[in-house]
Short mmCIF file of C-alpha atoms and ligand atoms in Angstrom, two decimals:
data_model
loop_
_atom_site.label_atom_id
_atom_site.label_comp_id
_atom_site.label_asym_id
_atom_site.label_seq_id
_atom_site.Cartn_x
_atom_site.Cartn_y
_atom_site.Cartn_z
CA MET A 29 2.24 -22.71 -10.43
CA GLY A 30 5.72 -21.19 -10.42
CA TYR A 31 5.66 -20.58 -14.15
CA GLN A 32 2.15 -19.20 -14.10
CA PHE A 33 3.13 -16.89 -11.30
CA PHE A 34 6.19 -15.79 -13.22
CA LEU A 35 4.05 -14.97 -16.26
CA GLU A 36 1.65 -12.95 -14.19
CA THR A 37 4.43 -11.11 -12.42
CA ALA A 38 6.11 -10.44 -15.75
CA ALA A 39 2.90 -9.14 -17.26
CA TRP A 40 2.27 -6.85 -14.34
CA THR A 41 5.86 -5.60 -14.33
CA PHE A 42 5.58 -4.89 -18.03
CA PHE A 43 2.40 -2.95 -17.45
CA LEU A 44 4.19 -0.83 -14.84
CA PHE A 45 7.03 -0.34 -17.27
CA LEU A 46 4.61 0.94 -19.92
CA LEU A 47 2.99 3.18 -17.34
CA GLN A 48 6.33 4.75 -16.55
CA THR A 49 7.76 4.84 -20.05
CA PHE A 50 4.79 6.51 -21.63
CA SER A 51 4.20 8.44 -18.46
CA LEU A 52 0.45 8.24 -18.30
CA GLY A 53 1.18 11.12 -15.99
CA ALA A 54 1.34 11.41 -12.24
CA GLY A 55 -0.97 14.33 -12.62
CA ASN A 56 -3.60 12.03 -14.05
CA PHE A 57 -3.64 9.29 -11.46
CA PHE A 58 -5.72 10.96 -8.76
CA GLN A 59 -7.72 12.84 -11.37
CA ASP A 60 -8.48 9.63 -13.29
CA LEU A 61 -9.90 8.22 -10.06
CA GLY A 62 -12.12 11.30 -9.90
CA LEU A 63 -10.34 12.66 -6.86
CA GLY A 64 -9.83 16.23 -8.04
CA ALA A 65 -6.97 18.17 -6.50
CA LEU A 66 -3.45 16.84 -6.24
CA PRO A 67 -1.70 16.95 -2.88
CA ASP A 68 1.58 18.90 -2.70
CA ILE A 69 3.78 16.31 -1.02
CA ALA A 70 6.47 18.86 -0.09
CA LYS A 71 3.97 20.58 2.21
CA ILE A 72 2.53 17.52 4.00
CA ASN A 73 2.70 18.18 7.75
CA VAL A 74 0.34 15.83 9.67
CA SER A 75 0.74 15.87 13.47
CA GLN A 76 0.64 12.81 15.70
CA ASP A 77 -2.69 14.01 17.20
CA GLU A 78 -4.33 14.30 13.78
CA TYR A 79 -2.89 10.91 12.82
CA SER A 80 -4.18 8.99 15.85
CA GLN A 81 -7.57 10.65 15.70
CA MET A 82 -8.14 10.01 11.99
CA MET A 83 -6.63 6.53 12.08
CA GLU A 84 -9.37 5.52 14.54
CA VAL A 85 -11.97 6.86 12.06
CA TYR A 86 -10.31 4.83 9.30
CA LEU A 87 -10.19 1.62 11.36
CA SER A 88 -13.82 1.96 12.39
CA ALA A 89 -14.77 2.47 8.71
CA ARG A 90 -12.94 -0.77 7.93
CA ARG A 91 -14.74 -2.51 10.80
CA SER A 92 -18.14 -1.55 9.43
CA SER A 93 -17.62 -3.11 6.00
CA PRO A 94 -17.63 -6.87 5.48
CA THR A 95 -13.92 -7.33 5.33
CA ASN A 96 -11.09 -9.16 7.05
CA HIS A 97 -10.42 -8.79 10.72
CA VAL A 98 -9.32 -5.21 11.44
CA PRO A 99 -6.08 -4.43 13.38
CA HIS A 100 -5.65 -2.07 16.35
CA LEU A 101 -3.55 1.08 16.43
CA VAL A 102 -0.82 1.10 19.08
CA THR A 103 1.37 4.15 19.59
CA PHE A 104 4.69 4.44 21.43
CA ASP A 105 6.15 7.80 22.44
CA VAL A 106 9.78 6.85 21.92
CA GLY A 107 13.02 8.24 23.28
CA HIS A 108 15.49 10.05 21.03
CA HIS A 109 18.68 12.01 21.27
CA PHE A 110 21.01 13.71 18.88
CA LEU A 111 24.71 14.27 19.06
CA ASP A 112 25.58 17.96 18.78
CA ASN A 113 27.02 19.03 15.46
CA SER A 114 26.30 15.62 14.02
CA ARG A 115 24.07 14.58 11.20
CA ARG A 116 23.08 11.54 13.23
CA ASN A 117 20.06 11.01 15.48
CA MET A 118 19.40 8.00 17.65
CA ILE A 119 15.87 6.79 18.22
CA ASP A 120 15.52 4.41 21.16
CA LEU A 121 12.65 1.97 21.20
CA GLU A 122 12.50 0.50 24.72
CA SER A 123 11.28 -3.03 25.17
CA ASN A 124 7.51 -2.80 25.38
CA ASN A 125 5.03 -4.50 27.67
CA LEU A 126 2.40 -5.54 25.11
CA SER A 127 1.34 -9.08 25.86
CA GLY A 128 0.66 -11.93 23.48
CA GLU A 129 1.84 -12.71 19.96
CA LEU A 130 1.47 -9.65 17.71
CA GLU A 131 1.27 -9.57 13.94
CA VAL A 132 2.09 -6.25 12.28
CA GLU A 133 0.06 -5.04 9.32
CA SER A 134 2.10 -1.86 9.08
CA GLY A 135 4.40 0.30 11.15
CA GLU A 136 5.54 3.87 10.88
CA LEU A 137 7.99 6.18 12.62
CA LYS A 138 6.65 9.72 12.95
CA LEU A 139 9.08 12.52 13.76
CA LEU A 140 8.71 16.22 14.51
CA ILE A 141 11.92 17.78 13.19
CA ASP A 142 13.30 21.22 14.14
CA PRO A 143 13.86 23.89 11.48
CA VAL A 144 17.02 23.21 9.48
CA GLN A 145 19.90 25.66 9.65
CA VAL A 146 19.84 28.41 7.01
CA THR A 147 23.08 27.04 5.51
CA ASP A 148 21.41 23.69 4.84
CA PRO A 149 18.93 22.88 2.09
CA GLU A 150 15.25 22.44 2.98
CA VAL A 151 15.07 19.27 0.88
CA VAL A 152 17.18 16.64 2.60
CA GLN A 153 17.95 12.99 2.02
CA VAL A 154 17.66 10.88 5.16
CA ARG A 155 18.57 7.25 5.75
CA ILE A 156 17.45 5.02 8.61
CA TYR A 157 19.35 2.01 9.97
CA GLU A 158 18.57 -0.55 12.65
CA LYS A 159 21.49 -0.62 15.02
CA PHE A 160 22.63 -3.83 16.68
CA GLY A 161 25.90 -2.81 18.30
CA PRO A 162 28.57 -0.15 18.01
CA LYS A 163 29.50 -1.33 14.50
CA GLN A 164 26.63 -3.39 13.19
CA ARG A 165 23.66 -1.85 11.46
CA GLN A 166 21.09 -2.75 8.84
CA PHE A 167 19.52 -0.43 6.28
CA VAL A 168 15.76 0.19 6.76
CA ASP A 169 14.60 3.05 4.59
CA GLU A 170 15.79 6.15 2.70
CA LYS A 171 13.59 9.13 2.06
CA THR A 172 13.54 12.67 0.81
CA LEU A 173 12.26 15.01 3.52
CA TYR A 174 10.90 18.47 2.84
CA LEU A 175 11.89 20.51 5.90
CA SER A 176 11.67 24.20 6.66
CA HIS A 177 14.12 26.94 7.70
CA ASN A 178 11.72 28.58 10.14
CA GLN A 179 9.15 25.97 11.29
CA THR A 180 9.11 22.47 12.72
CA LYS A 181 7.84 19.76 10.38
CA TRP A 182 6.31 16.27 10.76
CA CYS A 183 7.84 13.40 8.73
CA GLU A 184 7.24 9.64 8.44
CA PHE A 185 9.31 6.53 7.76
CA ASP A 186 8.01 3.07 6.97
CA LEU A 187 9.03 0.57 9.66
CA THR A 188 6.71 -2.31 8.75
CA ASN A 189 9.50 -4.79 8.20
CA SER A 190 11.50 -3.86 11.31
CA ILE A 191 9.03 -3.65 14.13
CA GLN A 192 7.53 -7.13 13.90
CA TRP A 193 10.45 -8.56 15.82
CA TRP A 194 10.86 -5.54 18.11
CA LEU A 195 7.25 -6.00 19.29
CA ASN A 196 7.46 -9.74 19.72
CA ASP A 197 10.99 -10.26 21.01
CA LYS A 198 10.54 -7.61 23.73
CA ILE A 199 14.01 -6.23 23.33
CA ASN A 200 15.46 -2.73 23.26
CA PHE A 201 15.82 -1.50 19.74
CA ARG A 202 17.75 1.42 18.37
CA LEU A 203 17.36 3.28 15.09
CA GLU A 204 19.99 5.53 13.61
CA LEU A 205 18.87 8.47 11.47
CA ILE A 206 21.44 10.03 9.18
CA CYS A 207 21.04 13.14 7.03
CA LEU A 208 23.09 12.62 3.89
CA ASN A 209 23.26 16.19 2.64
CA CYS A 210 23.08 18.30 5.82
CA LYS A 211 26.11 20.25 6.97
CA GLY A 212 24.59 21.08 10.33
CA SER A 213 22.67 18.75 12.60
CA LEU A 214 19.19 17.43 12.07
CA ARG A 215 17.26 17.69 15.33
CA VAL A 216 14.37 15.45 16.22
CA ARG A 217 11.99 17.15 18.66
CA GLU A 218 9.39 14.38 19.06
CA ALA A 219 9.27 10.74 17.97
CA PHE A 220 6.42 8.25 17.84
CA VAL A 221 6.03 4.73 16.54
CA ASN A 222 2.56 3.88 15.23
CA ALA A 223 1.74 0.27 14.46
CA LEU A 224 -1.38 -1.49 13.19
CA VAL A 225 -1.31 -4.86 14.93
CA PHE A 226 -3.36 -8.03 15.21
CA ARG A 227 -3.25 -9.84 18.54
CA ASP A 228 -2.89 -13.58 18.91
CA GLY A 229 -3.33 -14.67 15.30
CA MET A 230 -6.62 -12.81 14.79
CA ARG A 231 -5.60 -11.93 11.25
CA LYS A 232 -5.98 -15.55 10.16
CA LYS A 233 -9.56 -15.75 11.42
CA ARG A 234 -10.96 -14.22 8.28
CA SER A 235 -14.55 -15.35 8.79
CA VAL A 236 -16.18 -12.41 7.02
CA SER A 237 -13.81 -11.85 4.10
CA PRO A 238 -15.59 -10.65 0.94
CA PHE A 239 -13.48 -13.21 -0.89
CA ASP A 240 -14.75 -16.12 1.21
CA GLN A 241 -18.35 -15.73 0.15
CA THR A 242 -17.39 -15.59 -3.52
CA ARG A 243 -14.71 -18.24 -3.66
CA ARG A 244 -16.43 -19.88 -6.60
CA THR A 245 -14.58 -17.79 -9.20
CA ASP A 246 -11.17 -17.79 -7.44
CA CYS A 247 -8.54 -19.63 -9.47
CA ARG A 248 -7.50 -23.06 -8.25
CA TYR A 249 -4.00 -23.65 -9.50
CA SER A 250 -2.90 -27.20 -10.26
CA SER A 251 0.42 -28.55 -11.45
CA GLY A 252 -0.51 -29.10 -15.10
CA ASN A 253 -2.54 -26.93 -17.44
CA ASN A 254 -2.45 -23.54 -15.73
CA ASN A 255 -1.78 -21.64 -18.94
CA ARG A 256 -5.08 -22.88 -20.37
CA MET A 257 -7.09 -22.11 -17.27
CA LYS A 258 -10.72 -21.11 -17.62
CA CYS A 259 -11.85 -17.61 -16.68
CA CYS A 260 -11.16 -17.05 -12.96
CA ARG A 261 -10.01 -14.54 -10.40
CA HIS A 262 -6.24 -14.37 -9.88
CA ASN A 263 -4.50 -12.72 -6.94
CA MET A 264 -2.74 -9.44 -7.56
CA THR A 265 -1.34 -7.35 -4.73
CA VAL A 266 -0.94 -3.68 -5.53
CA THR A 267 1.55 -1.63 -3.49
CA PHE A 268 0.88 2.05 -4.01
CA LYS A 269 4.53 3.03 -3.51
CA ASP A 270 5.57 0.74 -6.39
CA LEU A 271 3.40 2.71 -8.79
CA ARG A 272 6.16 5.35 -8.49
CA PHE A 273 4.03 8.50 -8.56
CA PRO A 274 5.34 10.84 -5.86
CA GLU A 275 1.75 11.70 -4.89
CA MET A 276 1.32 8.12 -3.63
CA ALA A 277 3.14 9.30 -0.51
CA SER A 278 -0.09 11.11 0.43
CA ILE A 279 -1.88 7.75 0.89
CA VAL A 280 -1.36 6.82 4.55
CA GLN A 281 -3.17 3.48 4.49
CA PRO A 282 -3.39 0.92 3.08
CA LYS A 283 0.20 0.65 1.82
CA SER A 284 -0.86 -2.26 -0.34
CA TYR A 285 -4.03 -4.24 -0.99
CA GLU A 286 -5.34 -7.30 -2.78
CA ALA A 287 -6.80 -6.03 -6.06
CA GLY A 288 -7.11 -9.26 -8.05
CA TYR A 289 -7.63 -9.55 -11.77
CA CYS A 290 -9.59 -11.71 -14.22
CA GLN A 291 -8.06 -13.91 -16.85
CA GLY A 292 -8.76 -17.19 -18.59
CA ARG A 293 -10.56 -18.90 -21.43
CA CYS A 294 -14.28 -18.49 -22.01
CA PRO A 295 -15.40 -21.73 -23.68
CA PRO A 296 -19.11 -22.17 -24.62
CA ASN A 297 -21.43 -22.42 -21.64
CA TYR A 298 -18.81 -21.38 -19.13
CA ASN A 299 -19.59 -18.84 -16.37
CA TYR A 300 -21.71 -16.30 -18.28
CA ALA A 301 -22.06 -12.82 -16.89
CA THR A 302 -25.18 -12.08 -18.92
CA ASN A 303 -27.57 -13.55 -21.47
CA HIS A 304 -25.90 -11.26 -23.96
CA SER A 305 -22.53 -12.95 -23.51
CA ARG A 306 -24.11 -16.37 -23.99
CA ILE A 307 -25.60 -15.22 -27.30
CA GLN A 308 -22.34 -13.58 -28.35
CA THR A 309 -20.46 -16.85 -27.81
CA LEU A 310 -23.02 -18.71 -29.96
CA VAL A 311 -22.67 -16.08 -32.68
CA HIS A 312 -18.87 -16.42 -32.44
CA GLN A 313 -19.12 -20.19 -32.96
CA MET A 314 -21.12 -19.79 -36.16
CA ASP A 315 -19.30 -16.72 -37.45
CA LYS A 316 -15.91 -18.40 -37.06
CA LYS A 317 -16.39 -20.62 -40.14
CA ILE A 318 -17.86 -17.89 -42.34
CA ALA A 319 -15.16 -15.43 -41.35
CA LYS A 320 -12.49 -17.92 -42.25
CA GLN A 321 -13.91 -18.33 -45.77
CA LEU A 322 -14.08 -14.57 -46.22
CA SER A 323 -10.65 -13.98 -44.61
CA ARG A 324 -11.97 -11.52 -42.06
CA ARG A 325 -11.95 -11.45 -38.28
CA ALA A 326 -14.78 -13.29 -36.56
CA ILE A 327 -17.10 -11.76 -34.01
CA PRO A 328 -15.07 -12.31 -30.79
CA LYS A 329 -15.92 -14.64 -27.93
CA ALA A 330 -16.92 -13.28 -24.59
CA CYS A 331 -13.97 -12.04 -22.47
CA CYS A 332 -13.05 -12.86 -18.93
CA SER A 333 -13.68 -9.70 -16.90
CA PRO A 334 -14.72 -8.47 -13.44
CA SER A 335 -18.36 -9.13 -12.60
CA LYS A 336 -18.26 -8.06 -8.95
CA LEU A 337 -16.06 -5.39 -7.41
CA ALA A 338 -15.59 -4.17 -3.86
CA PRO A 339 -14.63 -0.75 -2.52
CA LEU A 340 -11.46 0.07 -0.58
CA GLU A 341 -11.23 2.28 2.52
CA ILE A 342 -8.41 4.83 2.13
CA ILE A 343 -6.90 7.30 4.57
CA ARG A 344 -4.89 10.03 2.89
CA VAL A 345 -3.72 13.61 3.27
CA ASP A 346 -6.47 16.12 2.56
CA PRO A 347 -5.40 17.69 -0.79
CA TYR A 348 -6.97 20.99 0.33
CA ASN A 349 -5.22 21.06 3.74
CA ASN A 350 -1.80 19.48 4.17
CA SER A 351 -2.09 19.15 7.93
CA LYS A 352 -5.28 17.07 7.84
CA LEU A 353 -6.23 13.51 6.94
CA ILE A 354 -9.42 12.33 5.25
CA VAL A 355 -11.02 8.87 5.16
CA GLU A 356 -12.61 7.91 1.86
CA LYS A 357 -14.22 4.89 0.26
CA TRP A 358 -12.86 4.38 -3.26
CA GLU A 359 -15.39 2.39 -5.27
CA ASN A 360 -14.61 -0.64 -7.46
CA MET A 361 -10.99 -1.07 -6.34
CA GLN A 362 -10.95 -4.86 -5.81
CA VAL A 363 -12.24 -7.66 -8.02
CA THR A 364 -14.17 -10.23 -6.02
CA GLU A 365 -15.66 -12.22 -8.92
CA CYS A 366 -15.00 -12.76 -12.61
CA ALA A 367 -17.24 -13.86 -15.46
CA CYS A 368 -17.34 -14.12 -19.25
CA SER A 369 -19.00 -11.03 -20.65
C1 NAG B 24 3.69 21.66 11.08
O1 NAG B 24 2.74 21.43 12.12
C2 NAG B 24 3.15 21.87 13.40
C3 NAG B 24 2.03 21.57 14.38
O2 NAG B 24 1.68 20.21 14.36
C4 NAG B 24 3.42 23.35 13.38
O3 NAG B 24 3.92 23.77 14.66
C5 NAG B 24 4.45 23.67 12.31
O4 NAG B 24 4.62 25.06 12.22
C6 NAG B 24 3.99 23.14 10.98
N1 NAG B 24 5.03 23.33 9.99
C7 NAG B 24 4.81 23.84 8.78
C8 NAG B 24 5.99 23.95 7.86
O5 NAG B 24 3.72 24.15 8.41
C1 NAG B 25 2.58 -0.77 30.00
O1 NAG B 25 3.32 0.39 30.37
C2 NAG B 25 2.56 1.59 30.44
C3 NAG B 25 3.48 2.74 30.73
O2 NAG B 25 4.80 2.36 30.83
C4 NAG B 25 1.49 1.45 31.49
O3 NAG B 25 0.70 2.62 31.52
C5 NAG B 25 0.59 0.24 31.16
O4 NAG B 25 -0.34 0.05 32.19
C6 NAG B 25 1.45 -1.01 31.00
N1 NAG B 25 0.61 -2.10 30.52
C7 NAG B 25 0.70 -3.35 31.02
C8 NAG B 25 -0.21 -4.33 30.40
O5 NAG B 25 1.47 -3.63 31.91
C1 NAG B 26 8.84 30.90 6.89
O1 NAG B 26 9.51 31.27 5.72
C2 NAG B 26 8.69 31.34 4.58
C3 NAG B 26 9.57 31.68 3.37
O2 NAG B 26 10.82 31.11 3.48
C4 NAG B 26 7.62 32.38 4.75
O3 NAG B 26 6.77 32.38 3.63
C5 NAG B 26 6.81 32.04 6.00
O4 NAG B 26 5.88 33.06 6.25
C6 NAG B 26 7.71 31.90 7.21
N1 NAG B 26 6.90 31.43 8.33
C7 NAG B 26 7.07 31.86 9.57
C8 NAG B 26 6.17 31.29 10.61
O5 NAG B 26 7.91 32.70 9.85
C1 NAG B 27 -5.08 -15.57 -2.99
O1 NAG B 27 -5.00 -14.86 -1.79
C2 NAG B 27 -5.78 -15.39 -0.73
C3 NAG B 27 -5.70 -14.47 0.46
O2 NAG B 27 -5.25 -13.23 0.15
C4 NAG B 27 -5.30 -16.80 -0.39
O3 NAG B 27 -6.11 -17.35 0.63
C5 NAG B 27 -5.35 -17.66 -1.63
O4 NAG B 27 -4.78 -18.92 -1.36
C6 NAG B 27 -4.61 -17.02 -2.80
N1 NAG B 27 -4.88 -17.79 -3.98
C7 NAG B 27 -3.93 -18.26 -4.77
C8 NAG B 27 -4.39 -19.03 -5.92
O5 NAG B 27 -2.73 -18.04 -4.57
C1 NAG B 28 -31.56 -14.51 -18.96
O1 NAG B 28 -32.89 -14.09 -19.14
C2 NAG B 28 -33.85 -14.77 -18.38
C3 NAG B 28 -35.25 -14.32 -18.79
O2 NAG B 28 -35.39 -12.93 -18.55
C4 NAG B 28 -33.60 -14.55 -16.90
O3 NAG B 28 -34.50 -15.29 -16.09
C5 NAG B 28 -32.18 -14.99 -16.56
O4 NAG B 28 -31.89 -14.69 -15.23
C6 NAG B 28 -31.19 -14.28 -17.48
N1 NAG B 28 -29.89 -14.83 -17.23
C7 NAG B 28 -28.84 -14.08 -16.93
C8 NAG B 28 -27.54 -14.79 -16.69
O5 NAG B 28 -28.90 -12.85 -16.86
C1 NAG B 29 -6.15 23.19 7.92
O1 NAG B 29 -6.74 22.58 9.05
C2 NAG B 29 -6.31 23.16 10.27
C3 NAG B 29 -6.89 22.32 11.40
O2 NAG B 29 -8.26 22.12 11.26
C4 NAG B 29 -6.73 24.62 10.35
O3 NAG B 29 -6.28 25.16 11.55
C5 NAG B 29 -6.11 25.34 9.16
O4 NAG B 29 -6.57 26.69 9.14
C6 NAG B 29 -6.48 24.66 7.84
N1 NAG B 29 -5.74 25.27 6.75
C7 NAG B 29 -6.29 25.60 5.61
C8 NAG B 29 -5.37 26.13 4.58
O5 NAG B 29 -7.49 25.45 5.37
#
């Protein structure tokens, strides 16, 4: 299993490498998906009100499709203070009173930041640390922020990995925000933490998963012959941020999703998608011998490929209005079943 996984990871990494090297073009990604206009990420300015309102729309869209259990949005209006003439801001997350065991699907810090001083650039590099004591801190995230000289601006940081224990350990938690290239101070006006959480292990109760009903083509790995596995559905998690197009920042949720892929052998009589693929495999069997005599390529066998796909609910910044969010259903984003076709 380890080796198989390594091969898959390697293949996927190589694909990403190709994507970057030959630059299939950031400009093409959204257009290839038929999504039209590209968002201008430097102008994104989505308020907390817009976020909470549209996130409810997104979660209810997820609830209405046959998918896994859907999390709840919880929002904390958190304390913050800045030290005058300092590039540092402190964000204080007080211990919270949410009861029960919580599992975080994703977490985000949303800040309204004051206009930057005219002597400072509008494009700033900001780093966030978790702070444990006067000296101890741990790096969380670094981001380029596009601020303004004359208007306040909303910005976000990913906190998914940090807030799991803040929520469950019920402790006070402090974040330190540092502007790397500001001369003056960076002033936070408002701060919110938004988290999508499951209560009391609800995430594991995946009774209505689209993958449960179609388990029959999911791969079952065993210790031995995994490299010669017959056509089946493999797991593949796609994280939008890792695709490295700056425009991915305009996708608010999901941050990553289970896309799956199809791979494996298609021996005679195995998992046909259509009557056509059954015939093609028979033709291949006979043509193989003739082709060999004539030194030409034989008619190919059927290939392992997706036979059922599922859509994905997406919430992203409206490319026509940078202060609004839209909820969309992107078709054919996840493989649920594979067959030889
Ligand atoms: C961002 O939105 C806020 C309101 O939510 C507004 O006050 C501010 O002027 C906007 N900033 C920019 C740069 O558009
Ligand atoms: C948690 O605290 C908030 C405000 O501090 C309060 O409105 C809410 O009722 C509290 N919830 C519980 C379950 O105690
Ligand atoms: C802010 O400054 C930009 C140019 O730097 C200008 O286009 C815009 O109108 C100004 N906005 C306000 C609200 O003053
Ligand atoms: C694929 O992922 C699902 C859930 O996302 C999990 O239940 C399953 O065990 C995984 N399959 C393999 C072969 O790793
Ligand atoms: C093959 O064709 C027959 C006759 O039309 C049909 O009953 C059967 O469902 C088809 N099989 C597949 C896999 O499409
Ligand atoms: C964007 O949406 C906001 C809120 O609905 C609206 O006030 C604003 O005029 C819109 N801007 C553009 C450029 O359409």
